[in-house]
Amino acid sequence: MSYRKRTAALASAAALAGSAVWMAAPVARAEVVDVNYQCKTPIGDKSAVSPIDIKGVKSGSGYRITMSWQKGVSSSPVELGKGAMTPSATIALGGADSGTLAVSGPANDAAIPANTPIKISDLSGTYTPKKSGEVTFTAGVLTIKALGTTTTCTPTNDPGPSLTLDVGAGSGGGAGGSAQGGGSGADTGAGLPQTGPEDSAVALGTLGGTVLLAGAAGALWLTRRHQGVRADR
């Protein structure tokens, strides 16, 4: 193979390596969404708005989905002692999948004073893809059980998805993760750290671009070196 052909092959290989790294980047989108809950309680109807964050982390052939509340919802006319309140919820699936995902969490680890918004602990569940494509995760019904009573809180403002994952049926698809908070969520004073797939995509894309530039620079250096040697002759 001639010198020029070897140089061209090196540059092509670097370009392909960069493209492969970029194409391997996972696809996921997330945002914190304000959800207007209307709650049916033992002492009457109540309402509250809470920003909801849903994260997805790859776990085996599926995803570990975690739903978080940034503000408390509902309240109790009496103090709820430690372990007296147990929350659970559903997450509505959309896009390439349908139905609901049940998530649950631990009982309250500290007493909740009377007439104080009830802070819900993080609720988690496992999602196993049944179809390939983009699947959306939207806050559904919240259920609070305490002191032998049940409070049901239903979203009434038709909230948008808090998480979108590009998945593969039975395989869990690309690596999942949380993305930055944003969208219609309440301003918490500082942006949430970006630690999810969108950041992985940027990092991998940057790596691919670096590989491409390094390969091109190497090819240019070799070409100039070869021309210099020929000039000396």
JSON list of N, CA and C in Angstrom, two decimals, residues 153-223:
[
{"chain": "A", "resi": 153, "resn": "CYS", "atom": "N", "xyz": [-54.45, 10.89, 45.96]},
{"chain": "A", "resi": 153, "resn": "CYS", "atom": "CA", "xyz": [-54.16, 12.16, 45.30]},
{"chain": "A", "resi": 153, "resn": "CYS", "atom": "C", "xyz": [-54.01, 11.92, 43.79]},
{"chain": "A", "resi": 154, "resn": "THR", "atom": "N", "xyz": [-54.81, 12.63, 43.00]},
{"chain": "A", "resi": 154, "resn": "THR", "atom": "CA", "xyz": [-54.83, 12.43, 41.56]},
{"chain": "A", "resi": 154, "resn": "THR", "atom": "C", "xyz": [-54.38, 13.70, 40.83]},
{"chain": "A", "resi": 155, "resn": "PRO", "atom": "N", "xyz": [-53.47, 13.58, 39.85]},
{"chain": "A", "resi": 155, "resn": "PRO", "atom": "CA", "xyz": [-53.07, 14.76, 39.07]},
{"chain": "A", "resi": 155, "resn": "PRO", "atom": "C", "xyz": [-54.26, 15.29, 38.27]},
{"chain": "A", "resi": 156, "resn": "THR", "atom": "N", "xyz": [-54.44, 16.61, 38.27]},
{"chain": "A", "resi": 156, "resn": "THR", "atom": "CA", "xyz": [-55.57, 17.19, 37.55]},
{"chain": "A", "resi": 156, "resn": "THR", "atom": "C", "xyz": [-55.15, 18.15, 36.45]},
{"chain": "A", "resi": 157, "resn": "ASN", "atom": "N", "xyz": [-53.86, 18.43, 36.32]},
{"chain": "A", "resi": 157, "resn": "ASN", "atom": "CA", "xyz": [-53.43, 19.41, 35.33]},
{"chain": "A", "resi": 157, "resn": "ASN", "atom": "C", "xyz": [-52.81, 18.77, 34.09]},
{"chain": "A", "resi": 158, "resn": "ASP", "atom": "N", "xyz": [-53.08, 17.48, 33.88]},
{"chain": "A", "resi": 158, "resn": "ASP", "atom": "CA", "xyz": [-52.55, 16.77, 32.72]},
{"chain": "A", "resi": 158, "resn": "ASP", "atom": "C", "xyz": [-51.05, 17.02, 32.56]},
{"chain": "A", "resi": 159, "resn": "PRO", "atom": "N", "xyz": [-50.26, 16.65, 33.56]},
{"chain": "A", "resi": 159, "resn": "PRO", "atom": "CA", "xyz": [-48.82, 16.92, 33.50]},
{"chain": "A", "resi": 159, "resn": "PRO", "atom": "C", "xyz": [-48.14, 16.17, 32.37]},
{"chain": "A", "resi": 160, "resn": "GLY", "atom": "N", "xyz": [-47.06, 16.75, 31.89]},
{"chain": "A", "resi": 160, "resn": "GLY", "atom": "CA", "xyz": [-46.28, 16.08, 30.86]},
{"chain": "A", "resi": 160, "resn": "GLY", "atom": "C", "xyz": [-45.35, 15.06, 31.46]},
{"chain": "A", "resi": 161, "resn": "PRO", "atom": "N", "xyz": [-44.67, 14.27, 30.62]},
{"chain": "A", "resi": 161, "resn": "PRO", "atom": "CA", "xyz": [-43.75, 13.25, 31.13]},
{"chain": "A", "resi": 161, "resn": "PRO", "atom": "C", "xyz": [-42.59, 13.87, 31.90]},
{"chain": "A", "resi": 162, "resn": "SER", "atom": "N", "xyz": [-42.20, 13.19, 32.97]},
{"chain": "A", "resi": 162, "resn": "SER", "atom": "CA", "xyz": [-41.01, 13.60, 33.71]},
{"chain": "A", "resi": 162, "resn": "SER", "atom": "C", "xyz": [-39.76, 12.90, 33.19]},
{"chain": "A", "resi": 163, "resn": "LEU", "atom": "N", "xyz": [-39.96, 11.82, 32.43]},
{"chain": "A", "resi": 163, "resn": "LEU", "atom": "CA", "xyz": [-38.82, 11.05, 31.92]},
{"chain": "A", "resi": 163, "resn": "LEU", "atom": "C", "xyz": [-39.20, 10.39, 30.61]},
{"chain": "A", "resi": 164, "resn": "THR", "atom": "N", "xyz": [-38.27, 10.38, 29.67]},
{"chain": "A", "resi": 164, "resn": "THR", "atom": "CA", "xyz": [-38.42, 9.65, 28.40]},
{"chain": "A", "resi": 164, "resn": "THR", "atom": "C", "xyz": [-37.17, 8.81, 28.19]},
{"chain": "A", "resi": 165, "resn": "LEU", "atom": "N", "xyz": [-37.35, 7.52, 27.97]},
{"chain": "A", "resi": 165, "resn": "LEU", "atom": "CA", "xyz": [-36.24, 6.62, 27.72]},
{"chain": "A", "resi": 165, "resn": "LEU", "atom": "C", "xyz": [-36.40, 5.94, 26.37]},
{"chain": "A", "resi": 166, "resn": "ASP", "atom": "N", "xyz": [-35.30, 5.79, 25.66]},
{"chain": "A", "resi": 166, "resn": "ASP", "atom": "CA", "xyz": [-35.28, 5.03, 24.41]},
{"chain": "A", "resi": 166, "resn": "ASP", "atom": "C", "xyz": [-34.83, 3.62, 24.77]},
{"chain": "A", "resi": 167, "resn": "VAL", "atom": "N", "xyz": [-35.74, 2.67, 24.71]},
{"chain": "A", "resi": 167, "resn": "VAL", "atom": "CA", "xyz": [-35.46, 1.33, 25.22]},
{"chain": "A", "resi": 167, "resn": "VAL", "atom": "C", "xyz": [-35.58, 0.27, 24.13]},
{"chain": "A", "resi": 168, "resn": "GLY", "atom": "N", "xyz": [-35.06, -0.92, 24.43]},
{"chain": "A", "resi": 168, "resn": "GLY", "atom": "CA", "xyz": [-35.20, -2.08, 23.57]},
{"chain": "A", "resi": 168, "resn": "GLY", "atom": "C", "xyz": [-35.96, -3.16, 24.30]},
{"chain": "A", "resi": 169, "resn": "ALA", "atom": "N", "xyz": [-36.89, -3.82, 23.64]},
{"chain": "A", "resi": 169, "resn": "ALA", "atom": "CA", "xyz": [-37.74, -4.82, 24.27]},
{"chain": "A", "resi": 169, "resn": "ALA", "atom": "C", "xyz": [-36.90, -5.94, 24.87]},
{"chain": "A", "resi": 170, "resn": "GLY", "atom": "N", "xyz": [-37.12, -6.21, 26.16]},
{"chain": "A", "resi": 170, "resn": "GLY", "atom": "CA", "xyz": [-36.48, -7.33, 26.83]},
{"chain": "A", "resi": 170, "resn": "GLY", "atom": "C", "xyz": [-35.02, -7.15, 27.14]},
{"chain": "A", "resi": 171, "resn": "SER", "atom": "N", "xyz": [-34.42, -6.07, 26.65]},
{"chain": "A", "resi": 171, "resn": "SER", "atom": "CA", "xyz": [-32.98, -5.90, 26.85]},
{"chain": "A", "resi": 171, "resn": "SER", "atom": "C", "xyz": [-32.65, -4.67, 27.67]},
{"chain": "A", "resi": 172, "resn": "GLY", "atom": "N", "xyz": [-33.63, -3.82, 27.90]},
{"chain": "A", "resi": 172, "resn": "GLY", "atom": "CA", "xyz": [-33.37, -2.60, 28.66]},
{"chain": "A", "resi": 172, "resn": "GLY", "atom": "C", "xyz": [-32.86, -1.47, 27.81]},
{"chain": "A", "resi": 173, "resn": "GLY", "atom": "N", "xyz": [-32.60, -1.74, 26.51]},
{"chain": "A", "resi": 173, "resn": "GLY", "atom": "CA", "xyz": [-32.19, -0.69, 25.60]},
{"chain": "A", "resi": 173, "resn": "GLY", "atom": "C", "xyz": [-30.88, -0.06, 26.01]},
{"chain": "A", "resi": 174, "resn": "GLY", "atom": "N", "xyz": [-30.71, 1.21, 25.61]},
{"chain": "A", "resi": 174, "resn": "GLY", "atom": "CA", "xyz": [-29.49, 1.92, 25.94]},
{"chain": "A", "resi": 174, "resn": "GLY", "atom": "C", "xyz": [-29.43, 2.19, 27.43]},
{"chain": "A", "resi": 175, "resn": "ALA", "atom": "N", "xyz": [-28.23, 2.52, 27.89]},
{"chain": "A", "resi": 175, "resn": "ALA", "atom": "CA", "xyz": [-28.07, 2.77, 29.32]},
{"chain": "A", "resi": 175, "resn": "ALA", "atom": "C", "xyz": [-28.95, 3.92, 29.74]},
{"chain": "A", "resi": 176, "resn": "GLY", "atom": "N", "xyz": [-29.68, 3.72, 30.84]},
{"chain": "A", "resi": 176, "resn": "GLY", "atom": "CA", "xyz": [-30.61, 4.75, 31.30]},
{"chain": "A", "resi": 176, "resn": "GLY", "atom": "C", "xyz": [-29.99, 5.59, 32.39]},
{"chain": "A", "resi": 177, "resn": "GLY", "atom": "N", "xyz": [-30.67, 6.66, 32.70]},
{"chain": "A", "resi": 177, "resn": "GLY", "atom": "CA", "xyz": [-30.18, 7.51, 33.78]},
{"chain": "A", "resi": 177, "resn": "GLY", "atom": "C", "xyz": [-31.02, 8.75, 33.86]},
{"chain": "A", "resi": 178, "resn": "SER", "atom": "N", "xyz": [-30.74, 9.53, 34.84]},
{"chain": "A", "resi": 178, "resn": "SER", "atom": "CA", "xyz": [-31.48, 10.77, 34.99]},
{"chain": "A", "resi": 178, "resn": "SER", "atom": "C", "xyz": [-30.79, 11.85, 34.19]},
{"chain": "A", "resi": 179, "resn": "ALA", "atom": "N", "xyz": [-31.61, 12.80, 33.73]},
{"chain": "A", "resi": 179, "resn": "ALA", "atom": "CA", "xyz": [-31.05, 13.95, 33.05]},
{"chain": "A", "resi": 179, "resn": "ALA", "atom": "C", "xyz": [-31.34, 15.17, 33.91]},
{"chain": "A", "resi": 180, "resn": "GLN", "atom": "N", "xyz": [-31.01, 16.34, 33.37]},
{"chain": "A", "resi": 180, "resn": "GLN", "atom": "CA", "xyz": [-31.15, 17.53, 34.20]},
{"chain": "A", "resi": 180, "resn": "GLN", "atom": "C", "xyz": [-32.59, 17.83, 34.54]},
{"chain": "A", "resi": 181, "resn": "GLY", "atom": "N", "xyz": [-32.79, 18.46, 35.70]},
{"chain": "A", "resi": 181, "resn": "GLY", "atom": "CA", "xyz": [-34.10, 18.97, 36.04]},
{"chain": "A", "resi": 181, "resn": "GLY", "atom": "C", "xyz": [-34.35, 20.25, 35.27]},
{"chain": "A", "resi": 182, "resn": "GLY", "atom": "N", "xyz": [-35.60, 20.57, 35.05]},
{"chain": "A", "resi": 182, "resn": "GLY", "atom": "CA", "xyz": [-35.90, 21.80, 34.32]},
{"chain": "A", "resi": 182, "resn": "GLY", "atom": "C", "xyz": [-37.36, 21.85, 33.98]},
{"chain": "A", "resi": 183, "resn": "GLY", "atom": "N", "xyz": [-37.67, 22.40, 32.81]},
{"chain": "A", "resi": 183, "resn": "GLY", "atom": "CA", "xyz": [-39.05, 22.43, 32.37]},
{"chain": "A", "resi": 183, "resn": "GLY", "atom": "C", "xyz": [-39.89, 23.29, 33.29]},
{"chain": "A", "resi": 184, "resn": "SER", "atom": "N", "xyz": [-41.04, 22.74, 33.68]},
{"chain": "A", "resi": 184, "resn": "SER", "atom": "CA", "xyz": [-42.00, 23.54, 34.46]},
{"chain": "A", "resi": 184, "resn": "SER", "atom": "C", "xyz": [-41.79, 23.41, 35.95]},
{"chain": "A", "resi": 185, "resn": "GLY", "atom": "N", "xyz": [-40.71, 22.77, 36.39]},
{"chain": "A", "resi": 185, "resn": "GLY", "atom": "CA", "xyz": [-40.48, 22.61, 37.82]},
{"chain": "A", "resi": 185, "resn": "GLY", "atom": "C", "xyz": [-40.20, 23.92, 38.52]},
{"chain": "A", "resi": 186, "resn": "ALA", "atom": "N", "xyz": [-40.42, 23.94, 39.82]},
{"chain": "A", "resi": 186, "resn": "ALA", "atom": "CA", "xyz": [-40.19, 25.16, 40.58]},
{"chain": "A", "resi": 186, "resn": "ALA", "atom": "C", "xyz": [-38.70, 25.46, 40.65]},
{"chain": "A", "resi": 187, "resn": "ASP", "atom": "N", "xyz": [-38.38, 26.75, 40.70]},
{"chain": "A", "resi": 187, "resn": "ASP", "atom": "CA", "xyz": [-37.00, 27.18, 40.78]},
{"chain": "A", "resi": 187, "resn": "ASP", "atom": "C", "xyz": [-36.47, 26.89, 42.17]},
{"chain": "A", "resi": 188, "resn": "THR", "atom": "N", "xyz": [-35.43, 26.06, 42.27]},
{"chain": "A", "resi": 188, "resn": "THR", "atom": "CA", "xyz": [-34.88, 25.71, 43.57]},
{"chain": "A", "resi": 188, "resn": "THR", "atom": "C", "xyz": [-33.68, 26.58, 43.93]},
{"chain": "A", "resi": 189, "resn": "GLY", "atom": "N", "xyz": [-33.40, 27.57, 43.06]},
{"chain": "A", "resi": 189, "resn": "GLY", "atom": "CA", "xyz": [-32.31, 28.51, 43.37]},
{"chain": "A", "resi": 189, "resn": "GLY", "atom": "C", "xyz": [-31.03, 28.13, 42.68]},
{"chain": "A", "resi": 190, "resn": "ALA", "atom": "N", "xyz": [-30.89, 26.87, 42.29]},
{"chain": "A", "resi": 190, "resn": "ALA", "atom": "CA", "xyz": [-29.68, 26.44, 41.59]},
{"chain": "A", "resi": 190, "resn": "ALA", "atom": "C", "xyz": [-30.05, 25.30, 40.68]},
{"chain": "A", "resi": 191, "resn": "GLY", "atom": "N", "xyz": [-29.43, 25.23, 39.52]},
{"chain": "A", "resi": 191, "resn": "GLY", "atom": "CA", "xyz": [-29.74, 24.18, 38.58]},
{"chain": "A", "resi": 191, "resn": "GLY", "atom": "C", "xyz": [-29.35, 22.82, 39.15]},
{"chain": "A", "resi": 192, "resn": "LEU", "atom": "N", "xyz": [-30.18, 21.82, 38.86]},
{"chain": "A", "resi": 192, "resn": "LEU", "atom": "CA", "xyz": [-29.84, 20.48, 39.31]},
{"chain": "A", "resi": 192, "resn": "LEU", "atom": "C", "xyz": [-28.63, 19.98, 38.54]},
{"chain": "A", "resi": 193, "resn": "PRO", "atom": "N", "xyz": [-27.75, 19.20, 39.16]},
{"chain": "A", "resi": 193, "resn": "PRO", "atom": "CA", "xyz": [-26.58, 18.70, 38.46]},
{"chain": "A", "resi": 193, "resn": "PRO", "atom": "C", "xyz": [-26.97, 17.75, 37.35]},
{"chain": "A", "resi": 194, "resn": "GLN", "atom": "N", "xyz": [-26.29, 17.84, 36.22]},
{"chain": "A", "resi": 194, "resn": "GLN", "atom": "CA", "xyz": [-26.56, 16.96, 35.10]},
{"chain": "A", "resi": 194, "resn": "GLN", "atom": "C", "xyz": [-25.71, 15.71, 35.25]},
{"chain": "A", "resi": 195, "resn": "THR", "atom": "N", "xyz": [-26.39, 14.59, 35.50]},
{"chain": "A", "resi": 195, "resn": "THR", "atom": "CA", "xyz": [-25.65, 13.36, 35.75]},
{"chain": "A", "resi": 195, "resn": "THR", "atom": "C", "xyz": [-26.18, 12.20, 34.95]},
{"chain": "A", "resi": 196, "resn": "GLY", "atom": "N", "xyz": [-26.92, 12.47, 33.88]},
{"chain": "A", "resi": 196, "resn": "GLY", "atom": "CA", "xyz": [-27.58, 11.38, 33.18]},
{"chain": "A", "resi": 196, "resn": "GLY", "atom": "C", "xyz": [-27.16, 11.21, 31.75]},
{"chain": "A", "resi": 197, "resn": "PRO", "atom": "N", "xyz": [-27.99, 10.49, 30.97]},
{"chain": "A", "resi": 197, "resn": "PRO", "atom": "CA", "xyz": [-27.64, 10.10, 29.62]},
{"chain": "A", "resi": 197, "resn": "PRO", "atom": "C", "xyz": [-27.31, 11.25, 28.69]},
{"chain": "A", "resi": 198, "resn": "GLU", "atom": "N", "xyz": [-28.01, 12.41, 28.82]},
{"chain": "A", "resi": 198, "resn": "GLU", "atom": "CA", "xyz": [-27.69, 13.50, 27.92]},
{"chain": "A", "resi": 198, "resn": "GLU", "atom": "C", "xyz": [-26.25, 13.94, 28.13]},
{"chain": "A", "resi": 199, "resn": "ASP", "atom": "N", "xyz": [-25.80, 13.93, 29.37]},
{"chain": "A", "resi": 199, "resn": "ASP", "atom": "CA", "xyz": [-24.42, 14.29, 29.65]},
{"chain": "A", "resi": 199, "resn": "ASP", "atom": "C", "xyz": [-23.47, 13.22, 29.15]},
{"chain": "A", "resi": 200, "resn": "SER", "atom": "N", "xyz": [-23.88, 11.94, 29.26]},
{"chain": "A", "resi": 200, "resn": "SER", "atom": "CA", "xyz": [-23.06, 10.86, 28.72]},
{"chain": "A", "resi": 200, "resn": "SER", "atom": "C", "xyz": [-22.93, 11.01, 27.22]},
{"chain": "A", "resi": 201, "resn": "ALA", "atom": "N", "xyz": [-24.04, 11.40, 26.57]},
{"chain": "A", "resi": 201, "resn": "ALA", "atom": "CA", "xyz": [-24.00, 11.57, 25.12]},
{"chain": "A", "resi": 201, "resn": "ALA", "atom": "C", "xyz": [-23.03, 12.67, 24.75]},
{"chain": "A", "resi": 202, "resn": "VAL", "atom": "N", "xyz": [-23.07, 13.79, 25.50]},
{"chain": "A", "resi": 202, "resn": "VAL", "atom": "CA", "xyz": [-22.15, 14.88, 25.21]},
{"chain": "A", "resi": 202, "resn": "VAL", "atom": "C", "xyz": [-20.71, 14.44, 25.42]},
{"chain": "A", "resi": 203, "resn": "ALA", "atom": "N", "xyz": [-20.47, 13.73, 26.54]},
{"chain": "A", "resi": 203, "resn": "ALA", "atom": "CA", "xyz": [-19.10, 13.28, 26.83]},
{"chain": "A", "resi": 203, "resn": "ALA", "atom": "C", "xyz": [-18.61, 12.31, 25.77]},
{"chain": "A", "resi": 204, "resn": "LEU", "atom": "N", "xyz": [-19.46, 11.37, 25.38]},
{"chain": "A", "resi": 204, "resn": "LEU", "atom": "CA", "xyz": [-19.05, 10.39, 24.38]},
{"chain": "A", "resi": 204, "resn": "LEU", "atom": "C", "xyz": [-18.86, 11.05, 23.03]},
{"chain": "A", "resi": 205, "resn": "GLY", "atom": "N", "xyz": [-19.74, 12.03, 22.72]},
{"chain": "A", "resi": 205, "resn": "GLY", "atom": "CA", "xyz": [-19.58, 12.74, 21.46]},
{"chain": "A", "resi": 205, "resn": "GLY", "atom": "C", "xyz": [-18.27, 13.52, 21.44]},
{"chain": "A", "resi": 206, "resn": "THR", "atom": "N", "xyz": [-17.94, 14.13, 22.57]},
{"chain": "A", "resi": 206, "resn": "THR", "atom": "CA", "xyz": [-16.69, 14.87, 22.68]},
{"chain": "A", "resi": 206, "resn": "THR", "atom": "C", "xyz": [-15.50, 13.92, 22.51]},
{"chain": "A", "resi": 207, "resn": "LEU", "atom": "N", "xyz": [-15.60, 12.73, 23.13]},
{"chain": "A", "resi": 207, "resn": "LEU", "atom": "CA", "xyz": [-14.54, 11.75, 22.98]},
{"chain": "A", "resi": 207, "resn": "LEU", "atom": "C", "xyz": [-14.38, 11.35, 21.53]},
{"chain": "A", "resi": 208, "resn": "GLY", "atom": "N", "xyz": [-15.53, 11.13, 20.86]},
{"chain": "A", "resi": 208, "resn": "GLY", "atom": "CA", "xyz": [-15.47, 10.75, 19.45]},
{"chain": "A", "resi": 208, "resn": "GLY", "atom": "C", "xyz": [-14.82, 11.84, 18.62]},
{"chain": "A", "resi": 209, "resn": "GLY", "atom": "N", "xyz": [-15.19, 13.11, 18.91]},
{"chain": "A", "resi": 209, "resn": "GLY", "atom": "CA", "xyz": [-14.59, 14.21, 18.18]},
{"chain": "A", "resi": 209, "resn": "GLY", "atom": "C", "xyz": [-13.10, 14.32, 18.44]},
{"chain": "A", "resi": 210, "resn": "THR", "atom": "N", "xyz": [-12.71, 14.04, 19.68]},
{"chain": "A", "resi": 210, "resn": "THR", "atom": "CA", "xyz": [-11.28, 14.07, 20.03]},
{"chain": "A", "resi": 210, "resn": "THR", "atom": "C", "xyz": [-10.51, 13.00, 19.26]},
{"chain": "A", "resi": 211, "resn": "VAL", "atom": "N", "xyz": [-11.11, 11.80, 19.20]},
{"chain": "A", "resi": 211, "resn": "VAL", "atom": "CA", "xyz": [-10.47, 10.71, 18.43]},
{"chain": "A", "resi": 211, "resn": "VAL", "atom": "C", "xyz": [-10.31, 11.11, 16.98]},
{"chain": "A", "resi": 212, "resn": "LEU", "atom": "N", "xyz": [-11.40, 11.72, 16.42]},
{"chain": "A", "resi": 212, "resn": "LEU", "atom": "CA", "xyz": [-11.35, 12.13, 15.02]},
{"chain": "A", "resi": 212, "resn": "LEU", "atom": "C", "xyz": [-10.27, 13.17, 14.79]},
{"chain": "A", "resi": 213, "resn": "LEU", "atom": "N", "xyz": [-10.21, 14.20, 15.65]},
{"chain": "A", "resi": 213, "resn": "LEU", "atom": "CA", "xyz": [-9.22, 15.26, 15.48]},
{"chain": "A", "resi": 213, "resn": "LEU", "atom": "C", "xyz": [-7.80, 14.73, 15.67]},
{"chain": "A", "resi": 214, "resn": "ALA", "atom": "N", "xyz": [-7.64, 13.81, 16.65]},
{"chain": "A", "resi": 214, "resn": "ALA", "atom": "CA", "xyz": [-6.31, 13.25, 16.88]},
{"chain": "A", "resi": 214, "resn": "ALA", "atom": "C", "xyz": [-5.85, 12.46, 15.66]},
{"chain": "A", "resi": 215, "resn": "GLY", "atom": "N", "xyz": [-6.77, 11.68, 15.08]},
{"chain": "A", "resi": 215, "resn": "GLY", "atom": "CA", "xyz": [-6.42, 10.90, 13.90]},
{"chain": "A", "resi": 215, "resn": "GLY", "atom": "C", "xyz": [-6.08, 11.79, 12.73]},
{"chain": "A", "resi": 216, "resn": "ALA", "atom": "N", "xyz": [-6.87, 12.85, 12.54]},
{"chain": "A", "resi": 216, "resn": "ALA", "atom": "CA", "xyz": [-6.63, 13.76, 11.43]},
{"chain": "A", "resi": 216, "resn": "ALA", "atom": "C", "xyz": [-5.30, 14.49, 11.61]},
{"chain": "A", "resi": 217, "resn": "ALA", "atom": "N", "xyz": [-5.02, 14.90, 12.86]},
{"chain": "A", "resi": 217, "resn": "ALA", "atom": "CA", "xyz": [-3.75, 15.59, 13.13]},
{"chain": "A", "resi": 217, "resn": "ALA", "atom": "C", "xyz": [-2.57, 14.67, 12.86]},
{"chain": "A", "resi": 218, "resn": "GLY", "atom": "N", "xyz": [-2.73, 13.41, 13.28]},
{"chain": "A", "resi": 218, "resn": "GLY", "atom": "CA", "xyz": [-1.65, 12.45, 13.04]},
{"chain": "A", "resi": 218, "resn": "GLY", "atom": "C", "xyz": [-1.41, 12.24, 11.56]},
{"chain": "A", "resi": 219, "resn": "ALA", "atom": "N", "xyz": [-2.52, 12.14, 10.82]},
{"chain": "A", "resi": 219, "resn": "ALA", "atom": "CA", "xyz": [-2.39, 11.94, 9.37]},
{"chain": "A", "resi": 219, "resn": "ALA", "atom": "C", "xyz": [-1.71, 13.15, 8.73]},
{"chain": "A", "resi": 220, "resn": "LEU", "atom": "N", "xyz": [-2.07, 14.37, 9.15]},
{"chain": "A", "resi": 220, "resn": "LEU", "atom": "CA", "xyz": [-1.46, 15.58, 8.60]},
{"chain": "A", "resi": 220, "resn": "LEU", "atom": "C", "xyz": [0.01, 15.64, 8.92]},
{"chain": "A", "resi": 221, "resn": "TRP", "atom": "N", "xyz": [0.38, 15.26, 10.16]},
{"chain": "A", "resi": 221, "resn": "TRP", "atom": "CA", "xyz": [1.80, 15.29, 10.55]},
{"chain": "A", "resi": 221, "resn": "TRP", "atom": "C", "xyz": [2.61, 14.31, 9.73]},
{"chain": "A", "resi": 222, "resn": "LEU", "atom": "N", "xyz": [2.06, 13.10, 9.52]},
{"chain": "A", "resi": 222, "resn": "LEU", "atom": "CA", "xyz": [2.77, 12.10, 8.74]},
{"chain": "A", "resi": 222, "resn": "LEU", "atom": "C", "xyz": [2.94, 12.56, 7.29]},
{"chain": "A", "resi": 223, "resn": "THR", "atom": "N", "xyz": [1.88, 13.20, 6.76]},
{"chain": "A", "resi": 223, "resn": "THR", "atom": "CA", "xyz": [1.96, 13.69, 5.37]},
{"chain": "A", "resi": 223, "resn": "THR", "atom": "C", "xyz": [3.03, 14.75, 5.23]}
]
